[in-house]
Tab-separated table of C-alpha atoms and ligand atoms in Angstrom:
chain	number	residue	atom	x	y	z
A	1	MET	CA	-1.871	-3.305	-6.694
A	2	PHE	CA	1.078	-1.476	-8.227
A	3	LYS	CA	-0.234	2.064	-7.970
A	4	ASN	CA	1.431	2.935	-4.654
A	5	LEU	CA	4.904	1.985	-5.840
A	6	GLU	CA	7.549	4.647	-6.237
A	7	ASP	CA	9.220	5.085	-9.637
A	8	LYS	CA	12.329	3.218	-8.485
A	9	GLU	CA	10.255	0.266	-7.224
A	10	MET	CA	8.172	0.242	-10.396
A	11	ASN	CA	11.383	0.000	-12.458
A	12	VAL	CA	12.501	-3.028	-10.416
A	13	VAL	CA	9.108	-4.674	-11.024
A	14	ILE	CA	9.279	-3.959	-14.766
A	15	ASP	CA	12.831	-5.317	-14.954
A	16	GLY	CA	11.724	-8.412	-13.015
A	17	MET	CA	8.944	-9.252	-15.465
A	18	GLU	CA	9.449	-12.009	-17.979
A	19	ALA	CA	7.382	-12.453	-21.160
A	20	LYS	CA	5.837	-15.900	-21.633
A	21	THR	CA	3.783	-17.113	-24.587
A	22	PHE	CA	0.870	-19.549	-24.344
A	23	GLN	CA	-1.021	-21.305	-27.144
A	24	PRO	CA	-4.814	-21.848	-27.186
A	25	ASN	CA	-5.849	-24.428	-24.529
A	26	ASP	CA	-2.495	-24.231	-22.654
A	27	MET	CA	-3.009	-24.296	-18.880
A	28	VAL	CA	-1.328	-21.299	-17.266
A	29	ILE	CA	-2.459	-22.016	-13.690
A	30	THR	CA	-3.957	-25.220	-12.284
A	31	GLN	CA	-6.159	-25.070	-9.211
A	32	GLY	CA	-4.512	-26.637	-6.159
A	33	ASP	CA	-0.921	-26.239	-7.421
A	34	ASP	CA	1.688	-24.215	-5.579
A	35	GLY	CA	2.102	-20.804	-7.172
A	36	ASP	CA	5.293	-18.850	-7.623
A	37	GLU	CA	4.355	-16.113	-10.046
A	38	LEU	CA	1.586	-13.709	-10.933
A	39	PHE	CA	0.712	-12.773	-14.492
A	40	LEU	CA	-0.111	-9.580	-16.304
A	41	VAL	CA	-1.912	-10.098	-19.621
A	42	SER	CA	-0.140	-8.267	-22.434
A	43	MET	CA	-2.070	-9.829	-25.322
A	44	GLY	CA	-4.672	-12.511	-25.745
A	45	LYS	CA	-7.672	-13.962	-23.944
A	46	LEU	CA	-7.846	-16.533	-21.134
A	47	LYS	CA	-10.578	-18.178	-19.099
A	48	CYS	CA	-10.683	-18.685	-15.345
A	49	PHE	CA	-12.627	-21.538	-13.760
A	50	LYS	CA	-12.837	-23.204	-10.390
A	51	VAL	CA	-14.074	-26.474	-8.918
A	52	PHE	CA	-15.979	-25.442	-5.791
A	53	PRO	CA	-15.990	-27.751	-2.729
A	54	GLY	CA	-18.602	-30.497	-3.104
A	55	ASN	CA	-18.657	-30.151	-6.912
A	56	THR	CA	-16.945	-32.302	-9.506
A	57	LYS	CA	-17.479	-29.930	-12.408
A	58	ALA	CA	-15.649	-26.625	-12.826
A	59	THR	CA	-17.590	-23.341	-12.737
A	60	PHE	CA	-16.597	-20.666	-15.232
A	61	LEU	CA	-15.615	-17.470	-13.360
A	62	LYS	CA	-14.391	-14.910	-15.838
A	63	THR	CA	-12.416	-14.089	-18.974
A	64	TYR	CA	-9.120	-12.228	-18.751
A	65	PHE	CA	-8.055	-9.696	-21.388
A	66	ALA	CA	-5.036	-7.408	-21.901
A	67	LYS	CA	-3.944	-5.276	-18.911
A	68	GLU	CA	-5.515	-7.565	-16.309
A	69	ILE	CA	-3.652	-9.413	-13.566
A	70	PHE	CA	-4.218	-12.862	-12.161
A	71	GLY	CA	-2.427	-15.356	-9.935
A	72	GLU	CA	-1.922	-12.839	-7.134
A	73	LEU	CA	-3.781	-14.749	-4.387
A	74	ALA	CA	-1.215	-17.560	-3.989
A	75	LEU	CA	1.523	-14.946	-3.568
A	76	LEU	CA	-0.404	-12.635	-1.262
A	77	TYR	CA	-1.685	-15.309	1.101
A	78	ASN	CA	0.732	-18.264	0.555
A	79	THR	CA	-2.159	-20.510	-0.474
A	80	PRO	CA	-2.497	-23.079	-3.291
A	81	ARG	CA	-3.906	-21.734	-6.546
A	82	ALA	CA	-7.584	-20.952	-5.910
A	83	ALA	CA	-8.711	-21.404	-9.523
A	84	SER	CA	-7.439	-22.539	-12.933
A	85	ILE	CA	-6.544	-20.303	-15.866
A	86	GLN	CA	-6.393	-21.558	-19.445
A	87	ALA	CA	-5.511	-19.706	-22.654
A	88	ILE	CA	-8.371	-19.268	-25.138
A	89	ASP	CA	-6.341	-17.387	-27.785
A	90	SER	CA	-2.564	-17.373	-28.093
A	91	SER	CA	-1.531	-15.071	-25.277
A	92	VAL	CA	1.535	-13.155	-24.197
A	93	LEU	CA	1.790	-12.777	-20.432
A	94	TYR	CA	4.323	-10.987	-18.262
A	95	SER	CA	5.147	-13.030	-15.208
A	96	LEU	CA	6.458	-11.592	-11.941
A	97	ASP	CA	8.073	-14.079	-9.581
A	98	ARG	CA	7.381	-14.495	-5.876
A	99	GLN	CA	10.748	-13.122	-4.829
A	100	CYS	CA	10.311	-9.805	-6.625
A	101	PHE	CA	6.631	-9.615	-5.623
A	102	ASN	CA	7.438	-10.227	-1.937
A	103	HIS	CA	10.274	-7.762	-2.008
A	104	ILE	CA	8.435	-4.869	-3.630
A	105	VAL	CA	4.668	-5.277	-3.911
A	106	LYS	CA	3.352	-7.609	-1.222
A	107	GLU	CA	3.675	-5.413	1.835
A	108	SER	CA	1.932	-2.367	0.408
A	109	ALA	CA	-0.779	-4.530	-1.230
A	110	ILE	CA	-1.501	-6.358	2.042
A	111	ARG	CA	-1.512	-3.069	3.979
A	112	ASN	CA	-4.008	-1.608	1.509
A	113	ARG	CA	-6.242	-4.680	1.649
A	114	ASN	CA	-6.198	-4.804	5.457
A	115	MET	CA	-7.105	-1.129	5.614
A	116	PHE	CA	-10.128	-1.418	3.319
A	117	GLU	CA	-11.394	-5.005	3.682
A	118	THR	CA	-13.280	-4.392	6.955
A	119	PHE	CA	-14.721	-1.146	5.628
A	120	LEU	CA	-15.861	-2.693	2.340
A	121	SER	CA	-17.503	-5.629	4.124
A	122	LYS	CA	-19.833	-3.090	5.810
A	123	VAL	CA	-20.886	-1.303	2.640
A	124	GLU	CA	-24.315	-2.635	1.746
A	125	ILE	CA	-24.008	-2.185	-2.005
A	126	LEU	CA	-20.893	-4.431	-2.047
A	127	GLN	CA	-22.493	-7.313	-0.131
A	128	SER	CA	-23.121	-9.378	-3.240
A	129	LEU	CA	-19.425	-9.375	-4.217
A	130	ASP	CA	-17.373	-12.353	-3.035
A	131	ASN	CA	-14.162	-11.983	-1.021
A	132	TYR	CA	-12.034	-12.229	-4.128
A	133	GLU	CA	-13.945	-9.432	-5.845
A	134	ARG	CA	-13.850	-7.233	-2.732
A	135	GLY	CA	-10.091	-7.799	-2.506
A	136	ARG	CA	-9.740	-6.522	-6.078
A	137	VAL	CA	-11.797	-3.452	-5.195
A	138	CYS	CA	-9.384	-2.784	-2.270
A	139	ASP	CA	-6.446	-2.764	-4.698
A	140	CYS	CA	-8.072	0.010	-6.728
A	141	ILE	CA	-9.107	2.348	-3.929
A	142	GLU	CA	-7.406	5.672	-3.458
A	143	MET	CA	-8.042	7.389	-0.140
A	144	VAL	CA	-9.046	11.039	-0.555
A	145	LYS	CA	-9.304	13.605	2.256
A	146	ILE	CA	-11.867	16.385	1.886
A	147	SER	CA	-12.284	19.403	4.177
A	148	LYS	CA	-15.616	20.612	5.499
A	149	GLY	CA	-17.178	23.009	2.966
A	150	GLU	CA	-15.387	21.529	-0.059
A	151	ARG	CA	-17.290	20.190	-3.063
A	152	VAL	CA	-16.272	16.670	-4.000
A	153	ILE	CA	-18.468	16.721	-7.110
A	154	LYS	CA	-19.871	19.665	-9.046
A	155	GLU	CA	-23.191	19.352	-10.881
A	156	GLY	CA	-22.750	19.474	-14.690
A	157	GLU	CA	-19.086	18.430	-14.708
A	158	ASN	CA	-17.777	15.222	-16.270
A	159	GLY	CA	-17.559	12.314	-13.874
A	160	GLU	CA	-14.413	10.252	-13.570
A	161	ALA	CA	-14.789	8.537	-10.194
A	162	PHE	CA	-17.148	6.817	-7.785
A	163	TYR	CA	-16.976	7.414	-4.025
A	164	LEU	CA	-17.650	5.522	-0.794
A	165	VAL	CA	-17.857	7.482	2.461
A	166	VAL	CA	-15.263	6.116	4.909
A	167	GLU	CA	-15.664	8.941	7.425
A	168	GLY	CA	-17.697	12.151	7.683
A	169	THR	CA	-20.905	13.559	6.285
A	170	ALA	CA	-22.024	15.321	3.101
A	171	ILE	CA	-25.119	16.527	1.295
A	172	ALA	CA	-26.172	16.375	-2.344
A	173	LEU	CA	-27.364	19.679	-3.830
A	174	LYS	CA	-29.250	20.068	-7.088
A	175	TYR	CA	-29.988	23.265	-8.974
A	176	ASN	CA	-33.682	24.010	-9.307
A	177	PRO	CA	-34.261	26.225	-12.356
A	178	ASN	CA	-37.681	27.248	-11.008
A	179	SER	CA	-36.447	28.683	-7.730
A	180	LYS	CA	-33.004	29.411	-9.303
A	181	LYS	CA	-31.480	27.963	-6.168
A	182	GLU	CA	-29.629	24.832	-5.196
A	183	GLU	CA	-31.708	22.513	-3.051
A	184	LYS	CA	-30.623	19.749	-0.743
A	185	VAL	CA	-31.690	16.406	-2.223
A	186	TYR	CA	-29.733	13.809	-0.215
A	187	GLU	CA	-27.662	13.304	2.928
A	188	TYR	CA	-24.622	11.089	3.305
A	189	GLU	CA	-22.853	9.409	6.182
A	190	LYS	CA	-20.356	6.600	6.691
A	191	ASN	CA	-20.642	3.516	4.405
A	192	MET	CA	-22.831	5.262	1.792
A	193	TYR	CA	-21.874	5.875	-1.833
A	194	PHE	CA	-22.312	8.555	-4.484
A	195	GLY	CA	-21.067	9.503	-7.946
A	196	GLU	CA	-22.378	6.367	-9.673
A	197	LEU	CA	-24.884	8.004	-12.041
A	198	ALA	CA	-22.445	9.833	-14.307
A	199	LEU	CA	-20.447	6.603	-14.738
A	200	LEU	CA	-23.463	4.362	-15.292
A	201	ARG	CA	-25.195	6.718	-17.728
A	202	ASN	CA	-22.222	8.515	-19.321
A	203	GLU	CA	-23.865	11.801	-18.412
A	204	PRO	CA	-22.619	14.906	-16.565
A	205	ARG	CA	-22.833	14.891	-12.769
A	206	ALA	CA	-26.521	15.118	-11.803
A	207	ALA	CA	-25.908	16.897	-8.473
A	208	SER	CA	-23.162	18.508	-6.388
A	209	ILE	CA	-21.754	16.840	-3.298
A	210	LEU	CA	-20.758	19.203	-0.481
A	211	ALA	CA	-18.825	17.982	2.558
A	212	THR	CA	-20.597	19.023	5.781
A	213	SER	CA	-17.662	17.799	7.892
A	214	ASP	CA	-14.071	16.764	7.201
A	215	MET	CA	-14.293	13.544	5.213
A	216	LYS	CA	-12.332	10.509	4.162
A	217	LEU	CA	-13.496	8.987	0.901
A	218	ALA	CA	-12.573	5.800	-0.921
A	219	GLN	CA	-12.269	6.857	-4.561
A	220	ILE	CA	-12.592	4.353	-7.407
A	221	GLN	CA	-11.737	5.561	-10.906
A	222	ARG	CA	-14.163	5.076	-13.816
A	223	LYS	CA	-12.265	2.173	-15.433
A	224	ALA	CA	-11.978	0.184	-12.213
A	225	PHE	CA	-15.631	0.958	-11.414
A	226	LYS	CA	-16.735	-0.447	-14.764
A	227	ARG	CA	-14.489	-3.505	-14.481
A	228	LEU	CA	-14.963	-4.413	-10.822
A	229	LEU	CA	-18.415	-3.107	-10.013
A	230	GLY	CA	-19.966	-4.162	-13.326
A	231	PRO	CA	-21.798	-7.024	-11.540
A	232	LEU	CA	-23.542	-4.388	-9.381
A	233	GLU	CA	-24.796	-2.297	-12.272
A	234	ASP	CA	-28.374	-3.568	-12.038
A	235	ILE	CA	-28.571	-2.925	-8.277
A	236	LEU	CA	-27.056	0.544	-8.670
A	237	LYS	CA	-29.553	1.398	-11.422
A	238	ARG	CA	-32.435	0.089	-9.333
A	239	ASN	CA	-31.235	2.100	-6.319
A	240	ALA	CA	-31.096	5.258	-8.446
A	241	LYS	CA	-34.923	5.264	-8.360
A	242	ARG	CA	-34.631	6.774	-4.897
A	243	TYR	CA	-33.518	10.044	-6.500
A	244	ILE	CA	-36.707	10.313	-8.567
A	245	LYS	CA	-38.705	12.030	-5.851
A	246	PHE	CA	-36.141	14.817	-5.939
A	247	LEU	CA	-36.296	15.378	-9.683
A	248	VAL	CA	-36.728	19.052	-10.327
A	249	PRO	CA	-40.064	19.706	-12.108
A	250	LYS	CA	-39.659	21.072	-15.628
A	251	LYS	CA	-40.583	24.732	-16.189
A	252	LYS	CA	-44.021	25.146	-17.758
B	1	CMP	P1	-4.328	-17.620	-7.548
B	1	CMP	O1	-5.100	-18.317	-6.489
B	1	CMP	O2	-2.906	-17.335	-7.273
B	1	CMP	O3	-4.453	-18.443	-8.921
B	1	CMP	C1	-5.734	-18.527	-9.535
B	1	CMP	C2	-6.238	-17.122	-9.791
B	1	CMP	O4	-7.539	-17.003	-10.329
B	1	CMP	C3	-6.341	-16.350	-8.467
B	1	CMP	O5	-5.045	-16.206	-7.902
B	1	CMP	C4	-7.053	-15.096	-8.962
B	1	CMP	O6	-6.114	-14.222	-9.544
B	1	CMP	C5	-7.959	-15.659	-10.081
B	1	CMP	N1	-9.401	-15.625	-9.728
B	1	CMP	C6	-10.379	-15.048	-10.449
B	1	CMP	N2	-11.571	-15.169	-9.881
B	1	CMP	C7	-11.385	-15.823	-8.730
B	1	CMP	C8	-12.275	-16.211	-7.702
B	1	CMP	N3	-13.596	-15.945	-7.727
B	1	CMP	N4	-11.745	-16.876	-6.647
B	1	CMP	C9	-10.430	-17.145	-6.623
B	1	CMP	N5	-9.541	-16.779	-7.588
B	1	CMP	C10	-10.006	-16.128	-8.637
B	2	CMP	P1	-23.460	11.559	-10.194
B	2	CMP	O1	-24.459	12.163	-11.102
B	2	CMP	O2	-22.338	10.795	-10.798
B	2	CMP	O3	-22.818	12.721	-9.298
B	2	CMP	C1	-23.679	13.362	-8.366
B	2	CMP	C2	-24.253	12.314	-7.461
B	2	CMP	O4	-25.191	12.775	-6.483
B	2	CMP	C3	-25.072	11.300	-8.251
B	2	CMP	O5	-24.210	10.602	-9.126
B	2	CMP	C4	-25.751	10.544	-7.150
B	2	CMP	O6	-24.849	9.603	-6.595
B	2	CMP	C5	-25.955	11.645	-6.081
B	2	CMP	N1	-27.360	12.104	-5.911
B	2	CMP	C6	-27.971	12.237	-4.733
B	2	CMP	N2	-29.220	12.702	-4.875
B	2	CMP	C7	-29.430	12.853	-6.184
B	2	CMP	C8	-30.551	13.293	-6.937
B	2	CMP	N3	-31.700	13.676	-6.388
B	2	CMP	N4	-30.425	13.305	-8.273
B	2	CMP	C9	-29.280	12.926	-8.854
B	2	CMP	N5	-28.166	12.512	-8.162
B	2	CMP	C10	-28.245	12.470	-6.852
């Protein structure tokens, strides 16, 4: 959410932040209240829960740790707080008020979300995420332009990012030690993804990805991938079975 800010804007945001301390069990945000600040966790642990329509009991949603942000929805969309947040451990939070948020962050965050929300809603692998989770993915996307003939990923290198194809086409190439040649093992078009294996398995890139046209890619860095797409890990691992038929046979 803050990554597109210029240095000067970032300094205003940092200056505008105020440290607040919460004790275990303190409510930081109560569902349904008006909200005038978002919070960045500096230290501590908090839980987020929500009473869904038709229910009387709250459903646990997630735990927040250091470096995470919450309370952004009320500021972005001028809505009541969508969930409650309560401290588990004593926690130090940095709060950013609505005025500073509106002035500096809101416009670029909304622009980014508008740009990617429609695209992400069409990507099959992201279907099981809810709107909130998809919104968080939007905040982390960096748009990358690749020219025809460029390699986005090189087999054997370390992997630091995951990619979704916004526009264009590409192929995956894998080195076959038997023929001593690279062979085409996969084709990509709009709304498909690649680059997940190295991040899921902590292994070097298993293939190269070559752009066969000019491309626009949505790039998600390793940390954000682990944090935001963690719920998809099982589906991604299951989907990886489709590569098995292309495994290069071992030399006898
Ligand atoms: P906000 O609505 O301002 O206040 C409650 C916060 O809980 C919300 O912003 C989000 O930052 C956070 N939250 C975490 N998970 C969810 C979820 N699934 N739906 C809505 N809010 C959530
Ligand atoms: P990763 O290993 O991170 O980087 C290369 C990517 O190519 C890989 O993730 C997969 O997303 C993709 N890929 C496509 N076909 C294959 C294949 N046959 N074997 C391995 N990876 C493949």
